[in-house]
CSV table of C-alpha atoms and ligand atoms in Angstrom, one decimal:
chain,number,residue,atom,x,y,z
A,1,UNK,CA,-93.5,5.1,-23.3
A,2,UNK,CA,-92.7,3.1,-20.2
A,3,UNK,CA,-95.9,1.1,-20.7
A,4,UNK,CA,-94.8,0.5,-24.4
A,5,UNK,CA,-91.3,-1.0,-23.2
A,6,UNK,CA,-93.1,-3.1,-20.5
A,7,UNK,CA,-95.5,-4.5,-23.3
A,8,UNK,CA,-92.5,-5.1,-25.4
A,9,UNK,CA,-90.6,-6.9,-22.7
A,10,UNK,CA,-93.5,-9.0,-21.8
A,11,UNK,CA,-94.2,-9.8,-25.6
A,12,UNK,CA,-90.5,-10.7,-26.0
A,13,UNK,CA,-90.5,-12.9,-22.9
A,14,UNK,CA,-93.7,-14.7,-24.3
A,15,UNK,CA,-92.1,-15.0,-27.8
A,16,UNK,CA,-88.9,-16.5,-26.1
A,17,UNK,CA,-90.9,-19.0,-24.2
A,18,UNK,CA,-93.0,-20.0,-27.3
A,19,UNK,CA,-89.6,-20.3,-29.3
A,20,UNK,CA,-88.2,-22.5,-26.5
A,21,UNK,CA,-91.3,-24.7,-26.4
A,22,UNK,CA,-91.1,-25.2,-30.3
A,23,UNK,CA,-87.4,-25.8,-30.1
A,24,UNK,CA,-87.8,-28.2,-27.3
A,25,UNK,CA,-90.5,-30.1,-29.2
A,26,UNK,CA,-88.4,-30.3,-32.3
A,27,UNK,CA,-85.4,-31.5,-30.4
A,28,UNK,CA,-87.4,-34.1,-28.7
A,29,UNK,CA,-88.8,-35.2,-32.0
A,30,UNK,CA,-85.3,-35.4,-33.5
A,31,UNK,CA,-84.2,-37.3,-30.4
A,32,UNK,CA,-86.9,-39.9,-30.9
A,33,UNK,CA,-86.1,-40.1,-34.7
A,34,UNK,CA,-82.5,-40.5,-33.9
A,35,UNK,CA,-83.2,-43.2,-31.3
A,36,UNK,CA,-85.4,-45.1,-33.6
A,37,UNK,CA,-83.0,-44.9,-36.5
A,38,UNK,CA,-80.0,-46.0,-34.1
A,39,UNK,CA,-82.0,-48.9,-32.8
A,40,UNK,CA,-83.2,-49.9,-36.3
A,41,UNK,CA,-79.5,-49.9,-37.5
A,42,UNK,CA,-78.4,-52.1,-34.5
A,43,UNK,CA,-81.3,-54.5,-35.2
A,44,UNK,CA,-80.3,-54.8,-38.8
A,45,UNK,CA,-76.7,-55.5,-37.9
A,46,UNK,CA,-77.8,-58.2,-35.6
A,47,UNK,CA,-80.0,-59.8,-38.3
A,48,UNK,CA,-77.2,-59.7,-40.7
A,49,UNK,CA,-74.7,-61.8,-38.5
A,50,UNK,CA,-77.6,-63.9,-37.0
A,51,UNK,CA,-77.8,-65.8,-40.3
A,52,UNK,CA,-73.9,-66.2,-40.3
A,53,UNK,CA,-73.6,-67.9,-37.0
A,54,UNK,CA,-73.5,-71.5,-38.2
A,55,UNK,CA,-72.2,-72.9,-34.9
A,56,UNK,CA,-75.3,-71.6,-33.2
A,57,UNK,CA,-77.4,-74.3,-35.0
A,58,UNK,CA,-75.8,-77.1,-32.9
A,59,UNK,CA,-77.0,-75.4,-29.7
A,60,UNK,CA,-80.5,-75.0,-31.2
A,61,UNK,CA,-80.4,-78.7,-32.0
A,62,UNK,CA,-79.6,-79.8,-28.5
A,63,UNK,CA,-82.4,-77.6,-27.1
A,64,UNK,CA,-84.7,-78.8,-29.9
A,65,UNK,CA,-84.0,-82.4,-29.1
A,66,UNK,CA,-84.8,-81.8,-25.4
A,67,UNK,CA,-88.1,-80.2,-26.5
A,68,UNK,CA,-89.0,-83.1,-28.9
A,69,UNK,CA,-88.3,-85.7,-25.9
A,70,UNK,CA,-90.6,-83.8,-23.7
A,71,UNK,CA,-93.3,-83.4,-26.2
A,72,UNK,CA,-93.3,-87.1,-27.0
A,73,UNK,CA,-93.3,-87.8,-23.3
A,74,UNK,CA,-96.5,-85.7,-22.9
A,75,UNK,CA,-98.1,-87.2,-25.9
A,76,UNK,CA,-97.5,-90.7,-24.6
A,77,UNK,CA,-99.0,-89.5,-21.2
A,78,UNK,CA,-95.6,-90.0,-19.5
A,79,UNK,CA,-95.3,-86.2,-18.6
A,80,UNK,CA,-98.0,-83.7,-17.2
A,81,UNK,CA,-98.4,-80.4,-19.1
A,82,UNK,CA,-97.5,-78.3,-16.0
A,83,UNK,CA,-94.3,-80.2,-15.7
A,84,UNK,CA,-93.3,-79.6,-19.4
A,85,UNK,CA,-90.9,-76.9,-18.6
A,86,UNK,CA,-89.4,-78.3,-15.5
A,87,UNK,CA,-85.8,-78.9,-15.6
A,88,UNK,CA,-85.8,-77.1,-19.0
A,89,UNK,CA,-83.4,-74.5,-17.5
A,90,UNK,CA,-80.8,-77.1,-16.8
A,91,UNK,CA,-80.3,-77.9,-20.4
A,92,UNK,CA,-80.2,-74.4,-21.5
A,93,UNK,CA,-77.9,-73.5,-18.6
A,94,UNK,CA,-75.5,-76.0,-19.9
A,95,UNK,CA,-75.3,-74.7,-23.5
A,96,UNK,CA,-75.8,-71.1,-22.6
A,97,UNK,CA,-72.1,-70.0,-22.0
A,98,UNK,CA,-71.2,-71.2,-25.4
A,99,UNK,CA,-74.4,-69.5,-26.9
A,100,UNK,CA,-73.4,-66.1,-25.2
A,101,UNK,CA,-69.7,-66.4,-26.3
A,102,UNK,CA,-70.8,-66.9,-29.9
A,103,UNK,CA,-73.0,-63.8,-29.9
A,104,UNK,CA,-70.4,-61.7,-28.1
A,105,UNK,CA,-67.6,-62.7,-30.5
A,106,UNK,CA,-70.0,-61.8,-33.4
A,107,UNK,CA,-70.8,-58.5,-31.9
A,108,UNK,CA,-67.1,-57.7,-31.6
A,109,UNK,CA,-66.2,-58.9,-35.0
A,110,UNK,CA,-69.0,-56.5,-36.3
A,111,UNK,CA,-67.4,-53.6,-34.5
A,112,UNK,CA,-70.6,-52.2,-33.2
A,113,UNK,CA,-70.0,-48.8,-31.7
A,114,UNK,CA,-71.8,-49.8,-28.4
A,115,UNK,CA,-72.1,-53.0,-26.3
A,116,UNK,CA,-75.1,-55.1,-27.3
A,117,UNK,CA,-76.6,-58.0,-25.5
A,118,UNK,CA,-78.7,-60.8,-27.1
A,119,UNK,CA,-81.4,-63.0,-25.4
A,120,UNK,CA,-83.9,-65.6,-26.8
A,121,UNK,CA,-87.2,-66.2,-25.1
A,122,UNK,CA,-89.8,-68.8,-25.5
A,123,UNK,CA,-93.3,-67.7,-26.1
A,124,UNK,CA,-95.3,-70.7,-27.2
A,125,UNK,CA,-95.1,-74.4,-27.8
A,126,UNK,CA,-98.0,-75.8,-29.4
A,127,UNK,CA,-98.6,-79.4,-30.4
A,128,UNK,CA,-100.5,-79.5,-33.8
A,129,UNK,CA,-103.0,-82.1,-34.1
A,130,UNK,CA,-105.3,-82.8,-37.0
A,131,UNK,CA,-108.2,-82.3,-34.7
A,132,UNK,CA,-107.2,-79.5,-32.4
A,133,UNK,CA,-104.2,-77.6,-31.3
A,134,UNK,CA,-102.9,-78.5,-28.0
A,135,UNK,CA,-100.8,-75.6,-26.4
A,136,UNK,CA,-98.2,-77.0,-24.1
A,137,UNK,CA,-96.7,-73.6,-23.3
A,138,UNK,CA,-98.0,-70.2,-24.0
A,139,UNK,CA,-97.3,-66.8,-22.5
A,140,UNK,CA,-98.9,-63.8,-24.4
A,141,UNK,CA,-97.2,-61.0,-22.8
A,142,UNK,CA,-93.5,-60.3,-23.7
A,143,UNK,CA,-92.4,-60.0,-20.2
A,144,UNK,CA,-94.1,-63.3,-19.3
A,145,UNK,CA,-92.3,-65.2,-21.9
A,146,UNK,CA,-89.7,-67.6,-20.7
A,147,UNK,CA,-85.9,-66.8,-20.7
A,148,UNK,CA,-84.3,-69.5,-22.8
A,149,UNK,CA,-80.9,-68.5,-24.0
A,150,UNK,CA,-78.5,-65.5,-24.0
A,151,UNK,CA,-77.5,-62.9,-21.6
A,152,UNK,CA,-79.8,-62.2,-18.8
A,153,UNK,CA,-81.4,-58.6,-18.8
A,154,UNK,CA,-84.6,-57.0,-18.2
A,155,UNK,CA,-86.7,-57.2,-21.4
A,156,UNK,CA,-88.7,-54.3,-20.3
A,157,UNK,CA,-86.0,-51.9,-21.4
A,158,UNK,CA,-84.8,-54.1,-24.2
A,159,UNK,CA,-85.7,-54.0,-27.9
A,160,UNK,CA,-87.8,-56.9,-29.5
A,161,UNK,CA,-86.5,-58.3,-32.7
A,162,UNK,CA,-88.9,-60.2,-35.0
A,163,UNK,CA,-90.5,-63.3,-33.3
A,164,UNK,CA,-89.9,-66.6,-35.1
A,165,UNK,CA,-92.2,-69.5,-35.4
A,166,UNK,CA,-90.9,-73.0,-36.5
A,167,UNK,CA,-93.2,-75.7,-37.3
A,168,UNK,CA,-91.6,-79.3,-37.0
A,169,UNK,CA,-92.6,-82.9,-38.0
A,170,UNK,CA,-90.7,-85.5,-36.2
A,171,UNK,CA,-91.2,-89.4,-36.0
A,172,UNK,CA,-89.7,-91.5,-33.2
A,173,UNK,CA,-89.4,-95.1,-32.4
A,174,UNK,CA,-89.8,-96.2,-28.8
A,175,UNK,CA,-90.1,-99.6,-26.9
A,176,UNK,CA,-93.2,-100.2,-24.8
A,177,UNK,CA,-93.4,-103.6,-23.0
A,178,UNK,CA,-90.8,-104.9,-25.2
A,179,UNK,CA,-92.7,-104.0,-28.3
A,180,UNK,CA,-91.1,-101.6,-30.7
A,181,UNK,CA,-93.5,-98.8,-31.6
A,182,UNK,CA,-93.4,-95.5,-33.5
A,183,UNK,CA,-95.0,-92.0,-32.8
A,184,UNK,CA,-95.0,-89.0,-34.9
A,185,UNK,CA,-95.7,-85.5,-33.8
A,186,UNK,CA,-96.0,-82.0,-35.5
A,187,UNK,CA,-95.4,-79.0,-33.3
A,188,UNK,CA,-94.9,-75.3,-33.5
A,189,UNK,CA,-92.4,-73.3,-31.4
A,190,UNK,CA,-92.6,-69.5,-31.1
A,191,UNK,CA,-89.5,-67.7,-29.9
A,192,UNK,CA,-88.9,-63.9,-29.4
A,193,UNK,CA,-85.4,-62.4,-29.7
A,194,UNK,CA,-84.4,-59.3,-27.8
A,195,UNK,CA,-81.4,-57.0,-27.8
A,196,UNK,CA,-80.2,-54.7,-25.0
A,197,UNK,CA,-78.1,-51.9,-26.1
A,198,UNK,CA,-76.1,-50.3,-23.2
A,199,UNK,CA,-75.6,-46.5,-23.3
A,200,UNK,CA,-77.7,-45.9,-26.4
A,201,UNK,CA,-78.7,-42.5,-24.9
A,202,UNK,CA,-75.2,-41.4,-25.0
A,203,UNK,CA,-74.8,-42.5,-28.5
A,204,UNK,CA,-78.0,-40.8,-29.6
A,205,UNK,CA,-76.9,-37.5,-27.9
A,206,UNK,CA,-73.6,-37.9,-29.5
A,207,UNK,CA,-75.3,-38.0,-33.0
A,208,UNK,CA,-77.4,-35.1,-32.0
A,209,UNK,CA,-74.5,-32.9,-30.6
A,210,UNK,CA,-74.4,-30.9,-33.9
A,211,UNK,CA,-78.0,-29.9,-33.7
A,212,UNK,CA,-77.9,-29.5,-30.0
A,213,UNK,CA,-75.0,-27.1,-30.1
A,214,UNK,CA,-76.5,-25.3,-32.9
A,215,UNK,CA,-79.9,-24.8,-31.2
A,216,UNK,CA,-78.3,-23.7,-27.9
A,217,UNK,CA,-76.2,-21.2,-29.9
A,218,UNK,CA,-79.2,-19.9,-31.9
A,219,UNK,CA,-81.2,-19.6,-28.6
A,220,UNK,CA,-78.3,-17.8,-26.8
A,221,UNK,CA,-77.9,-15.5,-29.8
A,222,UNK,CA,-81.7,-14.6,-29.8
A,223,UNK,CA,-81.6,-14.1,-26.1
A,224,UNK,CA,-78.6,-11.9,-26.2
A,225,UNK,CA,-80.0,-9.8,-29.3
A,226,UNK,CA,-83.3,-9.4,-27.4
A,227,UNK,CA,-81.4,-8.4,-24.2
A,228,UNK,CA,-79.3,-6.0,-26.1
A,229,UNK,CA,-82.3,-4.5,-27.9
A,230,UNK,CA,-84.3,-4.0,-24.6
A,231,UNK,CA,-81.3,-2.6,-23.1
A,232,UNK,CA,-80.6,0.0,-25.6
A,233,UNK,CA,-84.4,0.8,-25.7
A,234,UNK,CA,-84.2,1.6,-22.1
A,235,UNK,CA,-81.1,3.6,-22.4
A,236,UNK,CA,-82.6,5.5,-25.2
A,237,UNK,CA,-85.9,6.2,-23.1
A,238,UNK,CA,-83.6,7.3,-20.2
A,239,UNK,CA,-81.7,9.7,-22.5
A,240,UNK,CA,-85.0,10.9,-24.0
A,241,UNK,CA,-86.3,11.6,-20.4
A,242,UNK,CA,-83.2,13.3,-19.4
A,243,UNK,CA,-83.3,15.6,-22.4
A,244,UNK,CA,-87.0,16.4,-21.7
A,245,UNK,CA,-86.2,17.2,-18.0
A,246,UNK,CA,-83.2,19.1,-18.9
A,247,UNK,CA,-85.2,21.3,-21.4
A,248,UNK,CA,-88.0,21.7,-18.7
A,249,UNK,CA,-85.5,22.6,-16.1
A,250,UNK,CA,-83.6,25.1,-18.1
A,251,UNK,CA,-86.7,26.8,-19.3
A,252,UNK,CA,-87.8,27.0,-15.7
A,253,UNK,CA,-84.5,28.4,-14.5
A,254,UNK,CA,-84.3,31.0,-17.3
A,255,UNK,CA,-87.9,32.1,-16.7
A,256,UNK,CA,-87.3,33.7,-13.3
A,257,UNK,CA,-84.3,35.9,-13.9
A,258,UNK,CA,-85.7,37.0,-17.2
A,259,UNK,CA,-89.1,37.9,-15.6
A,260,UNK,CA,-87.2,39.9,-13.0
A,261,UNK,CA,-85.1,41.5,-15.6
A,262,UNK,CA,-88.2,42.6,-17.6
A,263,UNK,CA,-89.7,44.0,-14.4
A,264,UNK,CA,-86.5,45.8,-13.5
A,265,UNK,CA,-86.2,47.4,-16.9
A,266,UNK,CA,-89.9,48.5,-16.8
A,267,UNK,CA,-89.3,49.9,-13.4
A,268,UNK,CA,-86.3,52.0,-14.7
A,269,UNK,CA,-88.4,53.4,-17.4
A,270,UNK,CA,-90.9,54.8,-15.1
A,271,UNK,CA,-90.7,58.6,-14.7
A,272,UNK,CA,-91.3,58.7,-10.9
A,273,UNK,CA,-88.2,56.6,-10.3
A,274,UNK,CA,-85.8,59.0,-12.2
A,275,UNK,CA,-85.6,61.2,-9.1
A,276,UNK,CA,-85.0,58.3,-6.6
A,277,UNK,CA,-81.4,57.4,-6.9
A,278,UNK,CA,-81.8,54.7,-4.1
A,279,UNK,CA,-84.4,53.0,-6.0
A,280,UNK,CA,-82.6,53.0,-9.2
A,281,UNK,CA,-79.5,51.6,-7.4
A,282,UNK,CA,-81.6,48.9,-5.9
A,283,UNK,CA,-83.0,48.0,-9.3
A,284,UNK,CA,-79.5,48.1,-10.9
A,285,UNK,CA,-78.4,45.7,-8.2
A,286,UNK,CA,-81.3,43.4,-8.9
A,287,UNK,CA,-80.3,43.6,-12.7
A,288,UNK,CA,-76.8,42.6,-11.8
A,289,UNK,CA,-77.8,39.8,-9.6
A,290,UNK,CA,-80.1,38.3,-12.2
A,291,UNK,CA,-77.4,38.9,-14.9
A,292,UNK,CA,-74.9,36.9,-12.6
A,293,UNK,CA,-77.5,34.2,-12.2
A,294,UNK,CA,-78.0,33.9,-16.1
A,295,UNK,CA,-74.2,33.9,-16.5
A,296,UNK,CA,-73.8,31.0,-13.9
A,297,UNK,CA,-76.5,29.0,-15.7
A,298,UNK,CA,-75.0,29.4,-19.1
A,299,UNK,CA,-71.5,28.6,-17.7
A,300,UNK,CA,-73.0,25.5,-16.2
A,301,UNK,CA,-74.6,24.4,-19.5
A,302,UNK,CA,-71.4,25.1,-21.4
A,303,UNK,CA,-69.2,23.3,-18.9
A,304,UNK,CA,-71.3,20.2,-18.8
A,305,UNK,CA,-69.5,19.0,-22.0
A,306,UNK,CA,-66.2,19.3,-20.3
A,307,UNK,CA,-64.7,15.9,-19.2
A,308,UNK,CA,-62.0,16.1,-16.5
A,309,UNK,CA,-59.3,15.6,-19.2
A,310,UNK,CA,-60.5,18.8,-20.9
A,311,UNK,CA,-60.3,21.0,-17.8
A,312,UNK,CA,-57.3,23.0,-17.9
A,313,UNK,CA,-56.0,23.8,-14.4
A,314,UNK,CA,-54.2,26.7,-13.4
A,315,UNK,CA,-52.7,25.7,-10.1
A,316,UNK,CA,-51.4,27.9,-7.4
A,317,UNK,CA,-50.4,27.2,-3.9
A,318,UNK,CA,-52.9,28.2,-1.2
A,319,UNK,CA,-52.9,27.9,2.6
A,320,UNK,CA,-55.6,25.3,3.1
A,321,UNK,CA,-57.5,26.8,6.1
A,322,UNK,CA,-57.2,30.4,4.8
A,323,UNK,CA,-58.5,29.4,1.4
A,324,UNK,CA,-61.4,27.3,2.9
A,325,UNK,CA,-62.4,30.2,5.3
A,326,UNK,CA,-62.7,32.5,2.4
A,327,UNK,CA,-64.8,30.2,0.4
A,328,UNK,CA,-66.9,29.7,3.4
A,329,UNK,CA,-67.3,33.3,4.4
A,330,UNK,CA,-68.4,34.2,0.8
A,331,UNK,CA,-70.9,31.3,0.9
A,332,UNK,CA,-72.4,32.3,4.2
A,333,UNK,CA,-72.8,35.9,2.9
A,334,UNK,CA,-74.5,34.6,-0.2
A,335,UNK,CA,-77.1,32.4,1.6
A,336,UNK,CA,-78.5,35.0,3.8
A,337,UNK,CA,-80.5,32.4,5.6
A,338,UNK,CA,-80.9,32.9,9.2
A,339,UNK,CA,-81.5,29.2,9.6
A,340,UNK,CA,-78.0,28.2,8.4
A,341,UNK,CA,-75.4,27.0,10.9
A,342,UNK,CA,-72.0,26.4,9.4
A,343,UNK,CA,-69.6,24.6,11.8
A,344,UNK,CA,-66.1,24.8,10.8
A,345,UNK,CA,-64.5,21.8,12.7
A,346,UNK,CA,-61.0,22.6,11.9
A,347,UNK,CA,-58.3,24.8,13.4
A,348,UNK,CA,-55.9,27.0,11.8
A,349,UNK,CA,-53.4,25.0,9.7
A,350,UNK,CA,-50.3,26.2,7.9
A,351,UNK,CA,-50.1,23.4,5.3
A,352,UNK,CA,-50.6,24.5,1.8
A,353,UNK,CA,-51.8,22.8,-1.3
A,354,UNK,CA,-51.6,23.5,-5.1
A,355,UNK,CA,-55.0,23.7,-6.6
A,356,UNK,CA,-56.8,25.6,-9.2
A,357,UNK,CA,-58.6,28.3,-7.0
A,358,UNK,CA,-61.4,29.0,-9.5
A,359,UNK,CA,-62.4,25.6,-10.2
A,360,UNK,CA,-61.9,24.2,-6.7
A,361,UNK,CA,-64.2,27.1,-5.3
A,362,UNK,CA,-66.9,26.0,-8.0
A,363,UNK,CA,-66.7,22.5,-6.8
A,364,UNK,CA,-67.0,23.3,-3.2
A,365,UNK,CA,-69.7,25.9,-3.7
A,366,UNK,CA,-71.8,23.4,-5.7
A,367,UNK,CA,-71.7,21.0,-2.7
A,368,UNK,CA,-72.4,23.7,-0.1
A,369,UNK,CA,-75.3,25.2,-2.3
A,370,UNK,CA,-76.8,21.7,-2.6
A,371,UNK,CA,-76.7,21.2,1.2
A,372,UNK,CA,-78.8,24.4,1.5
A,373,UNK,CA,-81.0,23.5,-1.5
A,374,UNK,CA,-81.8,20.0,-0.3
A,375,UNK,CA,-82.4,20.8,3.4
A,376,UNK,CA,-85.6,22.0,4.8
A,377,UNK,CA,-85.4,24.1,8.2
A,378,UNK,CA,-82.5,24.6,10.7
A,379,UNK,CA,-79.8,23.9,8.3
A,380,UNK,CA,-76.6,22.7,9.8
A,381,UNK,CA,-73.4,22.1,7.8
A,382,UNK,CA,-70.4,20.5,9.3
A,383,UNK,CA,-67.0,21.0,7.5
A,384,UNK,CA,-64.2,18.8,8.6
A,385,UNK,CA,-60.6,19.0,7.3
A,386,UNK,CA,-57.9,16.3,7.7
A,387,UNK,CA,-54.5,16.5,6.5
A,388,UNK,CA,-52.4,13.3,5.6
A,389,UNK,CA,-50.9,12.3,2.4
A,390,UNK,CA,-54.2,13.7,1.0
A,391,UNK,CA,-56.2,16.7,1.9
A,392,UNK,CA,-59.6,15.3,3.0
A,393,UNK,CA,-62.5,17.6,3.2
A,394,UNK,CA,-66.0,16.4,4.4
A,395,UNK,CA,-69.1,18.4,4.0
A,396,UNK,CA,-72.1,17.1,6.1
A,397,UNK,CA,-75.5,18.4,6.0
A,398,UNK,CA,-78.8,17.5,7.9
A,399,UNK,CA,-80.9,17.6,4.7
A,400,UNK,CA,-83.4,15.2,3.0
A,401,UNK,CA,-80.7,12.8,2.2
A,402,UNK,CA,-80.2,10.6,-0.9
A,403,UNK,CA,-81.7,7.1,-1.5
A,404,UNK,CA,-79.3,4.2,-2.0
A,405,UNK,CA,-80.6,3.9,-5.7
A,406,UNK,CA,-79.9,7.6,-6.4
A,407,UNK,CA,-76.5,7.7,-4.6
A,408,UNK,CA,-75.0,5.8,-7.4
A,409,UNK,CA,-76.1,8.2,-10.2
A,410,UNK,CA,-75.9,11.7,-8.8
A,411,UNK,CA,-72.5,12.3,-10.3
A,412,UNK,CA,-73.9,11.5,-13.8
A,413,UNK,CA,-74.7,14.4,-16.2
A,414,UNK,CA,-78.3,15.6,-15.9
A,415,UNK,CA,-79.1,13.1,-13.0
A,416,UNK,CA,-81.5,14.5,-10.3
A,417,UNK,CA,-83.1,12.2,-7.8
A,418,UNK,CA,-86.7,11.2,-8.4
A,419,UNK,CA,-88.3,12.3,-5.3
A,420,UNK,CA,-90.8,15.2,-5.1
A,421,UNK,CA,-88.7,17.2,-2.6
A,422,UNK,CA,-86.0,17.3,-5.3
A,423,UNK,CA,-88.3,18.4,-8.0
A,424,UNK,CA,-89.6,21.3,-6.0
A,425,UNK,CA,-86.0,22.7,-6.0
A,426,UNK,CA,-84.6,24.1,-9.2
A,427,UNK,CA,-81.6,22.5,-10.7
A,428,UNK,CA,-80.2,21.0,-14.0
A,429,UNK,CA,-78.5,18.0,-12.5
A,430,UNK,CA,-75.1,19.2,-13.6
A,431,UNK,CA,-73.5,20.6,-10.4
A,432,UNK,CA,-72.2,17.3,-9.1
A,433,UNK,CA,-71.1,16.1,-12.5
A,434,UNK,CA,-69.0,19.1,-13.0
A,435,UNK,CA,-67.8,19.0,-9.4
A,436,UNK,CA,-66.7,15.4,-9.9
A,437,UNK,CA,-64.9,16.3,-13.1
A,438,UNK,CA,-63.0,19.2,-11.2
A,439,UNK,CA,-61.9,16.8,-8.4
A,440,UNK,CA,-60.8,14.2,-10.9
A,441,UNK,CA,-58.8,16.8,-12.8
A,442,UNK,CA,-57.1,17.4,-9.6
A,443,UNK,CA,-56.4,13.6,-9.4
A,444,UNK,CA,-58.7,13.5,-6.4
A,445,UNK,CA,-61.7,11.5,-5.5
A,446,UNK,CA,-65.2,12.4,-4.4
A,447,UNK,CA,-67.7,10.1,-2.6
A,448,UNK,CA,-71.0,10.3,-1.0
A,449,UNK,CA,-72.6,8.8,2.3
A,450,UNK,CA,-76.3,9.5,2.8
A,451,UNK,CA,-79.3,8.5,4.8
A,452,UNK,CA,-82.7,9.5,3.7
A,453,UNK,CA,-84.3,12.2,6.0
A,454,UNK,CA,-81.1,12.3,8.0
A,455,UNK,CA,-78.5,13.9,5.9
A,456,UNK,CA,-75.7,13.6,3.3
A,457,UNK,CA,-71.9,13.8,3.7
A,458,UNK,CA,-69.6,14.4,0.7
A,459,UNK,CA,-66.0,13.4,1.3
A,460,UNK,CA,-63.3,15.0,-1.0
A,461,UNK,CA,-59.9,13.6,-1.2
A,462,UNK,CA,-57.2,15.5,-3.0
A,463,UNK,CA,-53.5,14.6,-3.2
A,464,UNK,CA,-50.8,17.0,-2.3
A,465,UNK,CA,-48.6,16.6,-5.5
B,501,LIG,P1,-79.0,19.8,-9.2
B,501,LIG,O1,-78.9,20.2,-7.8
B,501,LIG,O2,-78.9,20.9,-10.2
B,501,LIG,O3,-80.2,19.0,-9.4
B,501,LIG,P2,-76.5,18.3,-8.8
B,501,LIG,O4,-75.7,17.7,-9.9
B,501,LIG,O5,-75.9,19.5,-8.0
B,501,LIG,O6,-77.8,18.9,-9.6
B,501,LIG,O7,-77.2,17.2,-7.8
B,501,LIG,C1,-77.7,16.0,-8.4
B,501,LIG,C2,-78.8,15.5,-7.5
B,501,LIG,O8,-78.1,14.9,-6.3
B,501,LIG,C3,-79.8,16.4,-7.1
B,501,LIG,O9,-80.7,16.7,-8.1
B,501,LIG,C4,-80.2,15.8,-5.8
B,501,LIG,O10,-81.3,14.9,-6.0
B,501,LIG,C5,-79.1,15.1,-5.3
B,501,LIG,N1,-78.3,15.9,-4.1
B,501,LIG,C6,-77.1,16.5,-4.3
B,501,LIG,N2,-76.7,17.1,-3.2
B,501,LIG,C7,-77.6,16.7,-2.2
B,501,LIG,C8,-77.7,16.9,-0.9
B,501,LIG,N3,-76.9,17.5,-0.1
B,501,LIG,N4,-78.7,16.3,-0.2
B,501,LIG,C9,-79.7,15.6,-0.9
B,501,LIG,N5,-79.7,15.3,-2.2
B,501,LIG,C10,-78.6,15.9,-2.9
């Protein structure tokens, strides 16, 4: 059964891990889809107003004119290719503030939910000729393209819009050595636009918040359900174990007195014993003892269903030390063990307390009997009494002790410590439960201190009123 539960816990953990991986994968995919959709949306919005920015054309014209001048200079041999881009930045710098403002205003008027930046880069300038194409400027990688206009940001983390290719045909007149001449050029300019969306992660997460909350909730729910199922399975197993233990223990406990009773009755039937009154008396005493033992066992089982609220106390006033001495005298007589040393560390007190003598005696005897049951040789029991606003009785033994793990549970119904020393001793695990209920019924408190192989101390505290 224990193996089965372990396998079940292991399988559940595996299932949970698999579930989390699948869920993580799905969330990641949704994240990617949401991100793509969001970026696509933003790109579309930019395209829409890109066409409507008429004023931007005048800026493109200025930059275009500059480019044409340089291409002509190059064609006429007045400018080297590697110097083609020199000072190009000056001209873009002068028009850029206006360019940026136009875009920013447009972004604002389109009410985009997040700040967007725009940048135009130059990728290639090719002089088209009927014979060959003469590349003036060409950068194949997107990062290596040349920053032309717009806001300055790193394009590595930006999103590329479509690149545009414009082919132009221009004719220009110029004067050389006092003679007016004309030149015509055909060229192709490739530019690439980028947008940078600040805080897109936040926006995507905001859009996914519903699905995120739902999946966290479902995960927590499954986890809770699993925890609850395994916990109740363990509890059920504990209860089943306790029941089996109880049945085994009670059968064991009943067997000995019953066997003795069978022997005793057989003995009484024997003819030779009829004339031996001493033997008859001895046998009858044995029958009485076993009878008492059986009665005690049955009482224990019957009383185990009593909670402290159901115990009806019949309180009477007793002189504390007189009462304790009677209980201890009776106990000493019943033990008959020569090894037992009972130290009564208290003087005669005249204070009295109101208790139910019958129940309180049962509670004290349960503790005292345990002290003998769970000790090996040279048993020594110390009884201390203190009187303040409570009556405090401590019963200390030098027995096998109780482990920290068991200490918290010994007052539970049917609980017995798991060590072999305890299992060699008969018991139902009901004595301390009942003792605790009796002390609680007196509005008192019982606690235990113990060290394995050193001994155990039970501390009782009972209020005077
Ligand atoms: P039982 O003695 O019938 O098993 P109890 O309820 O009286 O049941 O005690 C519960 C358990 O507490 C015992 O099985 C034993 O493991 C532990 N225990 C009680 N008293 C002592 C003690 N004085 N020394 C060591 N262990 C003890």
